[in-house]
Amino acid sequence: MDNAALILVGSELTRGIIQDKHSQLVGRSLTALGIHVSQIAAVPDDGTIESILSAIVRKNDIVIITGGLGPTSDDITRQCIADVACCPLEVNSDSWNDLSRKLGDRLKGANEKQCYIPRGFTRIKNNNGTADGFYGRTPDGCLIISLPGPPGEMNPMFEDVVVPLLRELSGRGEEERREYSSFIIAEAKLEDLTRLINPSLSWATRFQDYKISLYLSGGSDQDKDDAVSKLRHMCGSQLIADGNTSALELLAGVLREKNLTISCAESCTGGLASAMLTHLAGSSSFFCGSVVSYSNEVKENVLSVRKQTIEKYGAVSNECAMEMSEGVLALTGSNCSFSITGVAGPGESEAKKAGTVCFSFSAENRESCAVCLHFSSWGRESVRRKSVNAALILMREYLSGRDVAAISGSWKYI
């Protein structure tokens, strides 16, 4: 278990259409386990893997392959692995049963290919897609691990199955690893911050649509406590939560605990917050409804935002946001509400740059409050997602009686 290689399969990678998001995750995790990464190769979906896999297998103890497990004719990774391992492909009954539940009649035909793995190999269940992974050894003892290419599928399979497997095989045993959930901060900035804290600790990140999972291992319990405390101080304590959670789940917990209903008014997020609020099963117990007030006319005619407010302060302002949250509170009869109005981009004015977003929070028998945040813009969608997370986080703080303006003012690197 001394040397490992990584093979990335995908023409979109070799053509520069998409970026490689696996090398850093795999390389860092293997290095932490004392396994040397001797080679990283990217190959297109044209059969190139067939000519290099046997050579790489001979030189390494472990070969991790991502991609090439789809149902199309150019996805030949599984057959190449079977050839190198000198065994036939055969249907894995668990894969077949799970894929039958997911696809129904669509399983028949090309999709059946995704149920085959090399004889003697062990299946790695894919909870986020259709192509399972698998692992096993060649006659010479090389461990081959094959995983799907999409990061949303590959990353959890690697973290949850492959890392524990390699830890056991490398003789390092089960090491305590803490998990945290980070919101709004960019993954690259998180990695920069964690490198500054304690070099004896091992950090790993996993990007997801509305959060980044942080994994912390090494050192003593006190070392870990101190490291997380420093990270929260550096970027804002509400942006780093314990465990595997989400801003939505944290807010829903408060709403259920206090037996409250909620509504929202959205402009730049275009219904994204409403979609999030209905994502959880049972959300009908706390979510009343929403208004997507993209135009000023809807703000005025539906939410009762005063025309003079928009003329004086603009649609992207704390004043407009406050009238939006109070308007939707009255319209729906909910116990509390929030609003979002901002510039997602790419258009902007000198006064209101892309990433400028205003929020307001209202509740029965309580004074409303509004704040304005300035997000780093990595594109329109990133601003929208950050805005939704910020609204959910700050709504929770507002309901807990905390000073939303002071809290949001302490956030850095957003």
GROMACS .gro file of C-alpha atoms in nm, residues 17-358:
model
  342
   17ILE     CA    1  -1.442   2.202  -2.100
   18ILE     CA    2  -1.465   2.118  -1.730
   19GLN     CA    3  -1.204   2.135  -1.455
   20ASP     CA    4  -1.063   1.838  -1.268
   21LYS     CA    5  -1.217   1.841  -0.919
   22HIS     CA    6  -1.092   1.500  -0.805
   23SER     CA    7  -0.712   1.518  -0.799
   24GLN     CA    8  -0.686   1.746  -0.498
   25LEU     CA    9  -0.940   1.551  -0.292
   26VAL     CA   10  -0.786   1.213  -0.372
   27GLY     CA   11  -0.425   1.327  -0.348
   28ARG     CA   12  -0.469   1.498  -0.014
   29SER     CA   13  -0.659   1.203   0.137
   30LEU     CA   14  -0.407   0.945   0.019
   31THR     CA   15  -0.112   1.154   0.138
   32ALA     CA   16  -0.274   1.179   0.482
   33LEU     CA   17  -0.285   0.799   0.486
   34GLY     CA   18   0.084   0.774   0.403
   35ILE     CA   19   0.018   0.659   0.046
   36HIS     CA   20   0.234   0.817  -0.226
   37VAL     CA   21   0.051   0.934  -0.538
   38SER     CA   22   0.290   0.847  -0.817
   39GLN     CA   23   0.080   0.945  -1.116
   40ILE     CA   24  -0.233   1.133  -1.220
   41ALA     CA   25  -0.355   1.080  -1.574
   42ALA     CA   26  -0.651   1.225  -1.761
   43VAL     CA   27  -0.774   1.030  -2.064
   44PRO     CA   28  -1.058   1.094  -2.311
   45ASP     CA   29  -1.360   0.872  -2.369
   46ASP     CA   30  -1.203   0.711  -2.673
   47GLY     CA   31  -1.058   0.387  -2.539
   48THR     CA   32  -0.725   0.538  -2.434
   49ILE     CA   33  -0.766   0.392  -2.087
   50GLU     CA   34  -0.738   0.044  -2.238
   51SER     CA   35  -0.380   0.105  -2.349
   52ILE     CA   36  -0.252   0.263  -2.027
   53LEU     CA   37  -0.439   0.081  -1.751
   54SER     CA   38  -0.234  -0.238  -1.764
   55ALA     CA   39   0.091  -0.040  -1.746
   56ILE     CA   40  -0.027   0.171  -1.453
   57VAL     CA   41  -0.152  -0.136  -1.265
   58ARG     CA   42   0.193  -0.298  -1.287
   59LYS     CA   43   0.361   0.002  -1.127
   60ASN     CA   44   0.120   0.077  -0.841
   61ASP     CA   45  -0.040  -0.086  -0.540
   62ILE     CA   46  -0.364   0.113  -0.583
   63VAL     CA   47  -0.530   0.255  -0.893
   64ILE     CA   48  -0.831   0.483  -0.850
   65ILE     CA   49  -1.037   0.551  -1.164
   66THR     CA   50  -1.312   0.810  -1.197
   67GLY     CA   51  -1.552   0.830  -1.491
   68GLY     CA   52  -1.639   0.608  -1.782
   69LEU     CA   53  -1.910   0.410  -1.602
   70GLY     CA   54  -2.207   0.536  -1.799
   71PRO     CA   55  -2.440   0.343  -2.032
   72THR     CA   56  -2.306   0.471  -2.364
   73SER     CA   57  -2.080   0.280  -2.603
   74ASP     CA   58  -1.775   0.495  -2.527
   75ASP     CA   59  -1.795   0.417  -2.154
   76ILE     CA   60  -1.563   0.116  -2.151
   77THR     CA   61  -1.394   0.155  -1.811
   78ARG     CA   62  -1.566  -0.143  -1.651
   79GLN     CA   63  -1.471  -0.376  -1.939
   80CYS     CA   64  -1.108  -0.258  -1.932
   81ILE     CA   65  -1.087  -0.324  -1.557
   82ALA     CA   66  -1.235  -0.670  -1.605
   83ASP     CA   67  -0.977  -0.744  -1.875
   84VAL     CA   68  -0.686  -0.632  -1.655
   85ALA     CA   69  -0.824  -0.832  -1.361
   86CYS     CA   70  -0.862  -1.138  -1.588
   87CYS     CA   71  -1.228  -1.192  -1.498
   88PRO     CA   72  -1.562  -1.153  -1.674
   89LEU     CA   73  -1.823  -0.886  -1.612
   90GLU     CA   74  -2.137  -1.008  -1.443
   91VAL     CA   75  -2.462  -0.856  -1.320
   92ASN     CA   76  -2.456  -0.743  -0.959
   93SER     CA   77  -2.799  -0.826  -0.819
   94ASP     CA   78  -2.799  -0.540  -0.569
   95SER     CA   79  -2.713  -0.291  -0.843
   96TRP     CA   80  -2.987  -0.436  -1.061
   97ASN     CA   81  -3.250  -0.414  -0.789
   98ASP     CA   82  -3.159  -0.057  -0.691
   99LEU     CA   83  -3.144   0.063  -1.051
  100SER     CA   84  -3.477  -0.105  -1.124
  101ARG     CA   85  -3.634   0.101  -0.846
  102LYS     CA   86  -3.477   0.419  -0.982
  103LEU     CA   87  -3.541   0.371  -1.354
  104GLY     CA   88  -3.827   0.122  -1.386
  105ASP     CA   89  -3.871   0.012  -1.748
  106ARG     CA   90  -3.593   0.247  -1.858
  107LEU     CA   91  -3.342   0.003  -1.711
  108LYS     CA   92  -3.379  -0.224  -2.012
  109GLY     CA   93  -3.134  -0.158  -2.292
  110ALA     CA   94  -2.819   0.051  -2.255
  111ASN     CA   95  -2.875   0.122  -1.886
  112GLU     CA   96  -2.837  -0.248  -1.803
  113LYS     CA   97  -2.465  -0.201  -1.860
  114GLN     CA   98  -2.440  -0.005  -1.535
  115CYS     CA   99  -2.537  -0.316  -1.334
  116TYR     CA  100  -2.227  -0.511  -1.442
  117ILE     CA  101  -1.908  -0.525  -1.236
  118PRO     CA  102  -1.604  -0.757  -1.263
  119ARG     CA  103  -1.653  -1.096  -1.099
  120GLY     CA  104  -1.513  -1.101  -0.745
  121PHE     CA  105  -1.521  -0.721  -0.711
  122THR     CA  106  -1.719  -0.543  -0.439
  123ARG     CA  107  -1.992  -0.297  -0.524
  124ILE     CA  108  -1.986   0.064  -0.395
  125LYS     CA  109  -2.345   0.186  -0.382
  126ASN     CA  110  -2.420   0.518  -0.551
  127ASN     CA  111  -2.686   0.702  -0.352
  128ASN     CA  112  -2.677   1.008  -0.579
  129GLY     CA  113  -2.681   0.862  -0.930
  130THR     CA  114  -2.724   0.551  -1.139
  131ALA     CA  115  -2.371   0.415  -1.186
  132ASP     CA  116  -2.236   0.220  -0.889
  133GLY     CA  117  -1.866   0.203  -0.819
  134PHE     CA  118  -1.669  -0.110  -0.736
  135TYR     CA  119  -1.331  -0.228  -0.614
  136GLY     CA  120  -1.121  -0.544  -0.627
  137ARG     CA  121  -0.775  -0.679  -0.695
  138THR     CA  122  -0.590  -0.791  -1.004
  139PRO     CA  123  -0.412  -1.131  -1.003
  140ASP     CA  124  -0.091  -0.945  -0.910
  141GLY     CA  125  -0.257  -0.783  -0.609
  142CYS     CA  126  -0.313  -0.428  -0.731
  143LEU     CA  127  -0.628  -0.277  -0.579
  144ILE     CA  128  -0.846  -0.111  -0.844
  145ILE     CA  129  -1.118   0.128  -0.729
  146SER     CA  130  -1.362   0.256  -0.990
  147LEU     CA  131  -1.596   0.547  -0.921
  148PRO     CA  132  -1.837   0.758  -1.130
  149GLY     CA  133  -1.710   1.092  -1.257
  150PRO     CA  134  -1.965   1.354  -1.141
  151PRO     CA  135  -1.834   1.514  -0.818
  152GLY     CA  136  -2.178   1.495  -0.656
  153GLU     CA  137  -2.163   1.118  -0.691
  154MET     CA  138  -1.791   1.047  -0.664
  155ASN     CA  139  -1.709   1.262  -0.360
  156PRO     CA  140  -1.947   1.102  -0.106
  157MET     CA  141  -1.855   0.752  -0.228
  158PHE     CA  142  -1.486   0.833  -0.190
  159GLU     CA  143  -1.525   0.988   0.155
  160ASP     CA  144  -1.770   0.735   0.295
  161VAL     CA  145  -1.635   0.410   0.149
  162VAL     CA  146  -1.294   0.444  -0.014
  163VAL     CA  147  -1.115   0.644   0.258
  164PRO     CA  148  -1.222   0.405   0.539
  165LEU     CA  149  -1.125   0.109   0.318
  166LEU     CA  150  -0.778   0.250   0.248
  167ARG     CA  151  -0.733   0.348   0.610
  168GLU     CA  152  -0.799  -0.011   0.713
  169LEU     CA  153  -0.576  -0.159   0.443
  170SER     CA  154  -0.292   0.082   0.515
  171GLY     CA  155  -0.293  -0.021   0.880
  172ARG     CA  156  -0.371   0.323   1.016
  173GLY     CA  157  -0.688   0.205   1.182
  174GLU     CA  158  -0.998   0.411   1.236
  175GLU     CA  159  -0.898   0.771   1.302
  176GLU     CA  160  -1.138   1.016   1.458
  177ARG     CA  161  -1.261   1.253   1.191
  178ARG     CA  162  -1.491   1.541   1.271
  179GLU     CA  163  -1.735   1.679   1.020
  180TYR     CA  164  -1.858   2.036   0.988
  181SER     CA  165  -2.077   2.220   0.738
  182SER     CA  166  -1.966   2.553   0.594
  183PHE     CA  167  -2.195   2.805   0.424
  184ILE     CA  168  -2.137   3.088   0.175
  185ILE     CA  169  -1.754   3.087   0.192
  186ALA     CA  170  -1.579   2.973  -0.128
  187GLU     CA  171  -1.404   2.636  -0.115
  188ALA     CA  172  -1.068   2.782  -0.222
  189LYS     CA  173  -1.083   3.042   0.056
  190LEU     CA  174  -1.170   2.777   0.313
  191GLU     CA  175  -0.867   2.577   0.210
  192ASP     CA  176  -0.647   2.888   0.241
  193LEU     CA  177  -0.781   2.957   0.590
  194THR     CA  178  -0.744   2.602   0.717
  195ARG     CA  179  -0.380   2.589   0.604
  196LEU     CA  180  -0.306   2.886   0.829
  197ILE     CA  181  -0.448   2.736   1.147
  198ASN     CA  182  -0.257   2.423   1.250
  199PRO     CA  183  -0.026   2.237   1.008
  200SER     CA  184  -0.042   1.920   1.218
  201LEU     CA  185  -0.413   1.877   1.142
  202SER     CA  186  -0.557   1.730   0.826
  203TRP     CA  187  -0.845   1.918   0.659
  204ALA     CA  188  -1.054   1.797   0.367
  205THR     CA  189  -1.342   1.965   0.188
  206ARG     CA  190  -1.633   1.843  -0.024
  207PHE     CA  191  -1.824   2.095  -0.232
  208GLN     CA  192  -2.202   2.069  -0.254
  209ASP     CA  193  -2.462   2.305  -0.399
  210TYR     CA  194  -2.553   2.486  -0.077
  211LYS     CA  195  -2.268   2.398   0.156
  212ILE     CA  196  -1.915   2.267   0.180
  213SER     CA  197  -1.852   1.971   0.404
  214LEU     CA  198  -1.536   2.009   0.614
  215TYR     CA  199  -1.353   1.708   0.757
  216LEU     CA  200  -1.095   1.749   1.032
  217SER     CA  201  -0.861   1.480   1.160
  218GLY     CA  202  -0.529   1.447   1.341
  219GLY     CA  203  -0.404   1.606   1.662
  220SER     CA  204  -0.577   1.596   1.998
  221ASP     CA  205  -0.935   1.686   2.079
  222GLN     CA  206  -0.812   2.020   2.212
  223ASP     CA  207  -0.622   2.082   1.887
  224LYS     CA  208  -0.941   2.025   1.690
  225ASP     CA  209  -1.148   2.243   1.924
  226ASP     CA  210  -0.897   2.526   1.895
  227ALA     CA  211  -0.876   2.494   1.518
  228VAL     CA  212  -1.252   2.516   1.464
  229SER     CA  213  -1.276   2.804   1.710
  230LYS     CA  214  -1.010   2.994   1.516
  231LEU     CA  215  -1.181   2.922   1.184
  232ARG     CA  216  -1.514   3.050   1.316
  233HIS     CA  217  -1.344   3.363   1.449
  234MET     CA  218  -1.181   3.422   1.112
  235CYS     CA  219  -1.495   3.397   0.899
  236GLY     CA  220  -1.804   3.416   1.123
  237SER     CA  221  -1.932   3.161   1.371
  238GLN     CA  222  -2.270   3.111   1.199
  239LEU     CA  223  -2.096   3.006   0.877
  240ILE     CA  224  -1.942   2.691   1.029
  241ALA     CA  225  -2.192   2.445   1.179
  242ASP     CA  226  -2.124   2.121   1.363
  243GLY     CA  227  -2.193   1.797   1.176
  244ASN     CA  228  -2.355   1.720   0.845
  245THR     CA  229  -2.636   1.973   0.825
  246SER     CA  230  -2.771   2.261   0.617
  247ALA     CA  231  -2.891   2.616   0.674
  248LEU     CA  232  -3.240   2.492   0.589
  249GLU     CA  233  -3.234   2.212   0.848
  250LEU     CA  234  -3.108   2.448   1.117
  251LEU     CA  235  -3.387   2.698   1.047
  252ALA     CA  236  -3.651   2.426   1.022
  253GLY     CA  237  -3.545   2.303   1.365
  254VAL     CA  238  -3.616   2.645   1.518
  255LEU     CA  239  -3.949   2.679   1.336
  256ARG     CA  240  -4.065   2.340   1.459
  257GLU     CA  241  -3.937   2.399   1.812
  258LYS     CA  242  -4.122   2.731   1.837
  259ASN     CA  243  -4.422   2.607   1.636
  260LEU     CA  244  -4.391   2.894   1.387
  261THR     CA  245  -4.497   2.936   1.025
  262ILE     CA  246  -4.291   3.126   0.771
  263SER     CA  247  -4.328   3.298   0.434
  264CYS     CA  248  -4.090   3.482   0.206
  265ALA     CA  249  -4.074   3.746  -0.067
  266GLU     CA  250  -3.805   3.710  -0.332
  267SER     CA  251  -3.672   3.921  -0.612
  268CYS     CA  252  -3.320   3.833  -0.737
  269THR     CA  253  -3.344   3.471  -0.616
  270GLY     CA  254  -3.654   3.411  -0.829
  271GLY     CA  255  -3.815   3.145  -0.611
  272LEU     CA  256  -3.499   2.963  -0.507
  273ALA     CA  257  -3.562   3.024  -0.136
  274SER     CA  258  -3.920   2.900  -0.173
  275ALA     CA  259  -3.795   2.584  -0.341
  276MET     CA  260  -3.550   2.530  -0.056
  277LEU     CA  261  -3.818   2.578   0.208
  278THR     CA  262  -4.030   2.307   0.047
  279HIS     CA  263  -3.737   2.068   0.005
  280LEU     CA  264  -3.776   1.900   0.343
  281ALA     CA  265  -4.047   1.641   0.390
  282GLY     CA  266  -4.314   1.782   0.619
  283SER     CA  267  -4.232   2.144   0.533
  284SER     CA  268  -4.606   2.211   0.495
  285SER     CA  269  -4.617   2.228   0.874
  286PHE     CA  270  -4.419   2.553   0.873
  287PHE     CA  271  -4.412   2.702   0.520
  288CYS     CA  272  -4.715   2.912   0.422
  289GLY     CA  273  -4.613   3.048   0.084
  290SER     CA  274  -4.414   3.308  -0.102
  291VAL     CA  275  -4.423   3.588  -0.357
  292VAL     CA  276  -4.166   3.610  -0.634
  293SER     CA  277  -4.176   3.985  -0.691
  294TYR     CA  278  -3.925   4.021  -0.970
  295SER     CA  279  -4.075   4.341  -1.110
  296ASN     CA  280  -4.135   4.664  -0.925
  297GLU     CA  281  -4.501   4.643  -1.023
  298VAL     CA  282  -4.546   4.316  -0.833
  299LYS     CA  283  -4.359   4.460  -0.535
  300GLU     CA  284  -4.602   4.750  -0.531
  301ASN     CA  285  -4.929   4.581  -0.628
  302VAL     CA  286  -4.893   4.250  -0.442
  303LEU     CA  287  -4.659   4.324  -0.151
  304SER     CA  288  -4.774   4.682  -0.093
  305VAL     CA  289  -4.425   4.828  -0.130
  306ARG     CA  290  -4.472   5.202  -0.168
  307LYS     CA  291  -4.382   5.348  -0.505
  308GLN     CA  292  -4.203   5.639  -0.337
  309THR     CA  293  -3.984   5.389  -0.146
  310ILE     CA  294  -3.856   5.242  -0.472
  311GLU     CA  295  -3.818   5.584  -0.633
  312LYS     CA  296  -3.620   5.721  -0.338
  313TYR     CA  297  -3.410   5.422  -0.230
  314GLY     CA  298  -3.432   5.178  -0.519
  315ALA     CA  299  -3.560   4.821  -0.538
  316VAL     CA  300  -3.230   4.699  -0.398
  317SER     CA  301  -3.238   4.869  -0.060
  318ASN     CA  302  -3.302   4.790   0.303
  319GLU     CA  303  -3.613   5.007   0.289
  320CYS     CA  304  -3.763   4.811   0.000
  321ALA     CA  305  -3.664   4.478   0.155
  322MET     CA  306  -3.835   4.570   0.481
  323GLU     CA  307  -4.161   4.660   0.310
  324MET     CA  308  -4.140   4.332   0.114
  325SER     CA  309  -4.103   4.117   0.428
  326GLU     CA  310  -4.379   4.302   0.608
  327GLY     CA  311  -4.600   4.279   0.299
  328VAL     CA  312  -4.569   3.904   0.262
  329LEU     CA  313  -4.619   3.859   0.638
  330ALA     CA  314  -4.953   4.037   0.616
  331LEU     CA  315  -5.049   3.870   0.289
  332THR     CA  316  -4.992   3.510   0.405
  333GLY     CA  317  -5.073   3.542   0.774
  334SER     CA  318  -4.755   3.359   0.871
  335ASN     CA  319  -4.582   3.409   1.205
  336CYS     CA  320  -4.258   3.530   1.048
  337SER     CA  321  -4.112   3.616   0.709
  338PHE     CA  322  -3.801   3.726   0.523
  339SER     CA  323  -3.731   3.901   0.195
  340ILE     CA  324  -3.445   3.904  -0.055
  341THR     CA  325  -3.381   4.174  -0.316
  342GLY     CA  326  -3.050   4.232  -0.489
  343VAL     CA  327  -2.828   4.231  -0.796
  344ALA     CA  328  -2.736   3.878  -0.895
  345GLY     CA  329  -2.557   3.999  -1.208
  346PRO     CA  330  -2.413   4.026  -1.457
  347GLY     CA  331  -2.562   4.376  -1.497
  348GLU     CA  332  -2.478   4.634  -1.232
  349SER     CA  333  -2.474   5.005  -1.168
  350GLU     CA  334  -2.205   5.215  -1.006
  351ALA     CA  335  -2.405   5.223  -0.683
  352LYS     CA  336  -2.532   4.863  -0.684
  353LYS     CA  337  -2.269   4.614  -0.795
  354ALA     CA  338  -2.334   4.248  -0.867
  355GLY     CA  339  -2.345   4.065  -0.535
  356THR     CA  340  -2.523   4.348  -0.352
  357VAL     CA  341  -2.821   4.188  -0.177
  358CYS     CA  342  -3.060   4.330   0.084
   0.00000   0.00000   0.00000
